[in-house]
Short mmCIF file of C-alpha atoms in Angstrom, two decimals:
data_model
loop_
_atom_site.label_atom_id
_atom_site.label_comp_id
_atom_site.label_asym_id
_atom_site.label_seq_id
_atom_site.Cartn_x
_atom_site.Cartn_y
_atom_site.Cartn_z
CA MET W 1 61.04 -27.98 -26.49
CA THR W 2 58.74 -25.02 -25.96
CA GLY W 3 57.98 -22.51 -28.63
CA ILE W 4 55.92 -22.03 -31.76
CA VAL W 5 56.55 -23.81 -35.06
CA VAL W 6 56.21 -20.94 -37.52
CA ASP W 7 55.75 -21.75 -41.18
CA ALA W 8 56.69 -19.53 -44.11
CA SER W 9 53.10 -18.41 -44.77
CA VAL W 10 52.92 -16.76 -41.35
CA THR W 11 56.48 -15.44 -41.55
CA LEU W 12 55.98 -13.87 -44.96
CA SER W 13 52.69 -12.28 -44.00
CA TRP W 14 54.67 -10.02 -41.66
CA CYS W 15 56.49 -8.61 -44.70
CA PHE W 16 53.48 -8.16 -46.97
CA PRO W 17 50.74 -6.06 -45.30
CA ASP W 18 48.04 -7.34 -47.67
CA GLU W 19 48.73 -10.88 -46.38
CA GLN W 20 48.67 -10.07 -42.65
CA THR W 21 45.99 -11.60 -40.49
CA PRO W 22 45.14 -11.17 -36.81
CA THR W 23 46.58 -14.66 -36.25
CA SER W 24 49.90 -13.93 -37.96
CA LEU W 25 50.28 -10.62 -36.11
CA ASN W 26 49.45 -12.35 -32.80
CA VAL W 27 52.22 -14.89 -33.48
CA LEU W 28 54.68 -12.07 -34.18
CA ASP W 29 53.66 -10.31 -30.96
CA ARG W 30 54.21 -13.52 -28.99
CA LEU W 31 57.64 -14.03 -30.53
CA MET W 32 58.65 -10.41 -29.90
CA ALA W 33 57.54 -10.90 -26.29
CA GLY W 34 59.98 -13.77 -25.87
CA GLU W 35 58.40 -16.99 -27.10
CA GLN W 36 60.74 -19.07 -29.27
CA ALA W 37 60.23 -19.57 -33.01
CA VAL W 38 61.03 -23.13 -34.10
CA VAL W 39 61.49 -23.72 -37.82
CA PRO W 40 62.82 -26.38 -40.20
CA ALA W 41 66.33 -25.69 -41.47
CA PHE W 42 65.00 -24.92 -44.98
CA TRP W 43 62.71 -22.15 -43.66
CA SER W 44 65.16 -19.31 -44.35
CA LEU W 45 65.54 -20.44 -47.98
CA GLU W 46 61.78 -20.70 -48.40
CA VAL W 47 61.41 -17.18 -47.02
CA LEU W 48 64.24 -15.84 -49.21
CA ASN W 49 62.73 -17.39 -52.33
CA THR W 50 59.40 -15.65 -51.78
CA LEU W 51 61.06 -12.33 -50.93
CA LEU W 52 63.12 -12.49 -54.14
CA LEU W 53 59.94 -13.21 -56.11
CA GLY W 54 58.38 -10.21 -54.38
CA GLU W 55 61.32 -8.07 -55.51
CA ARG W 56 60.97 -9.27 -59.12
CA LYS W 57 57.26 -8.46 -59.08
CA GLY W 58 57.87 -5.02 -57.59
CA ARG W 59 56.10 -5.79 -54.31
CA ILE W 60 59.20 -5.04 -52.20
CA THR W 61 62.68 -3.62 -52.67
CA GLN W 62 66.08 -5.15 -51.97
CA GLU W 63 66.32 -2.84 -48.97
CA GLN W 64 63.03 -4.16 -47.61
CA THR W 65 64.27 -7.73 -48.02
CA LYS W 66 67.41 -6.88 -46.07
CA ALA W 67 65.40 -5.11 -43.35
CA PHE W 68 63.02 -8.05 -43.09
CA PHE W 69 65.90 -10.49 -42.56
CA ASP W 70 67.31 -8.13 -39.93
CA THR W 71 63.97 -8.39 -38.12
CA LEU W 72 63.95 -12.18 -38.41
CA ARG W 73 67.47 -12.32 -36.93
CA ILE W 74 66.16 -10.54 -33.83
CA LEU W 75 63.70 -13.41 -33.32
CA SER W 76 66.63 -15.90 -33.26
CA PRO W 77 64.59 -18.85 -34.51
CA VAL W 78 65.72 -22.34 -33.58
CA LEU W 79 66.55 -24.20 -36.78
CA ASP W 80 65.63 -27.88 -36.71
CA SER W 81 67.40 -30.37 -38.95
CA VAL W 82 65.42 -33.37 -40.06
CA SER W 83 67.01 -36.78 -40.34
CA LEU W 84 66.67 -39.13 -43.27
CA GLU W 85 64.77 -41.49 -40.96
CA GLN W 86 62.20 -38.78 -40.22
CA VAL W 87 61.83 -37.95 -43.92
CA ALA W 88 61.49 -41.62 -44.90
CA GLY W 89 59.16 -42.28 -41.97
CA PRO W 90 56.69 -39.82 -40.44
CA VAL W 91 57.15 -37.00 -42.96
CA GLN W 92 56.47 -39.35 -45.86
CA ILE W 93 53.40 -40.74 -44.10
CA ILE W 94 52.02 -37.26 -43.43
CA CYS W 95 52.59 -36.34 -47.10
CA ARG W 96 50.65 -39.35 -48.32
CA ASP W 97 47.91 -39.39 -45.70
CA HIS W 98 47.18 -35.68 -45.98
CA ARG W 99 48.29 -34.86 -49.54
CA LEU W 100 50.84 -32.29 -48.38
CA THR W 101 54.12 -31.33 -49.97
CA PRO W 102 57.16 -32.59 -48.07
CA TYR W 103 57.85 -29.01 -47.01
CA ASP W 104 54.39 -28.51 -45.51
CA ALA W 105 54.42 -31.98 -43.97
CA LEU W 106 57.73 -31.24 -42.28
CA TYR W 107 56.22 -28.26 -40.44
CA VAL W 108 53.44 -30.54 -39.19
CA GLU W 109 55.92 -33.27 -38.22
CA LEU W 110 58.11 -30.74 -36.39
CA ALA W 111 55.13 -29.48 -34.39
CA LEU W 112 54.13 -33.06 -33.61
CA ARG W 113 57.65 -34.09 -32.59
CA SER W 114 58.40 -30.95 -30.57
CA GLY W 115 55.01 -30.61 -28.91
CA CYS W 116 54.88 -26.97 -30.02
CA PRO W 117 51.80 -25.41 -31.59
CA LEU W 118 51.86 -24.78 -35.33
CA ALA W 119 51.36 -21.30 -36.76
CA THR W 120 50.28 -21.54 -40.40
CA LEU W 121 47.90 -19.77 -42.75
CA ASP W 122 47.78 -22.85 -45.01
CA GLN W 123 44.41 -24.57 -44.60
CA PRO W 124 45.40 -28.10 -45.75
CA GLN W 125 48.43 -27.97 -43.46
CA ARG W 126 46.22 -26.81 -40.57
CA GLU W 127 43.72 -29.61 -41.23
CA ALA W 128 46.48 -32.22 -41.29
CA ALA W 129 47.92 -30.89 -38.05
CA ARG W 130 44.56 -30.91 -36.31
CA SER W 131 43.86 -34.45 -37.44
CA LEU W 132 47.13 -35.45 -35.72
CA ASP W 133 46.15 -33.57 -32.54
CA VAL W 134 48.67 -30.78 -33.11
CA ASP W 135 47.57 -27.46 -31.64
CA CYS W 136 47.26 -24.73 -34.27
CA LEU W 137 47.34 -21.00 -33.64
#
């Protein structure tokens, strides 16, 4: 599979200007130019949760949340489902070896399994990925 594994930290930075970085904007540019976003199946829920928190805190409106999801639909991300064997095997190992949450470890495992680079703003996740020879953007 070719593409970019895009985690929620990068995705959400596109919605919140104060969280944007040159790296996150570069990833968005690459995806808008035709590269494929590859994400775990729970990604949309993780994004929604943070957007709803942003609404409650007054950072964004319901209309902005809707518009942001409309933009994400244009990217047509490939949703990857993880098997119980992957969770009980490599994901669990990455969690323990690198002290990551299962959610963060799954992004690393997906990048490792797919051979796609990982786009994340999370430093521990980036360090774990690099230690496993996963390219990071």
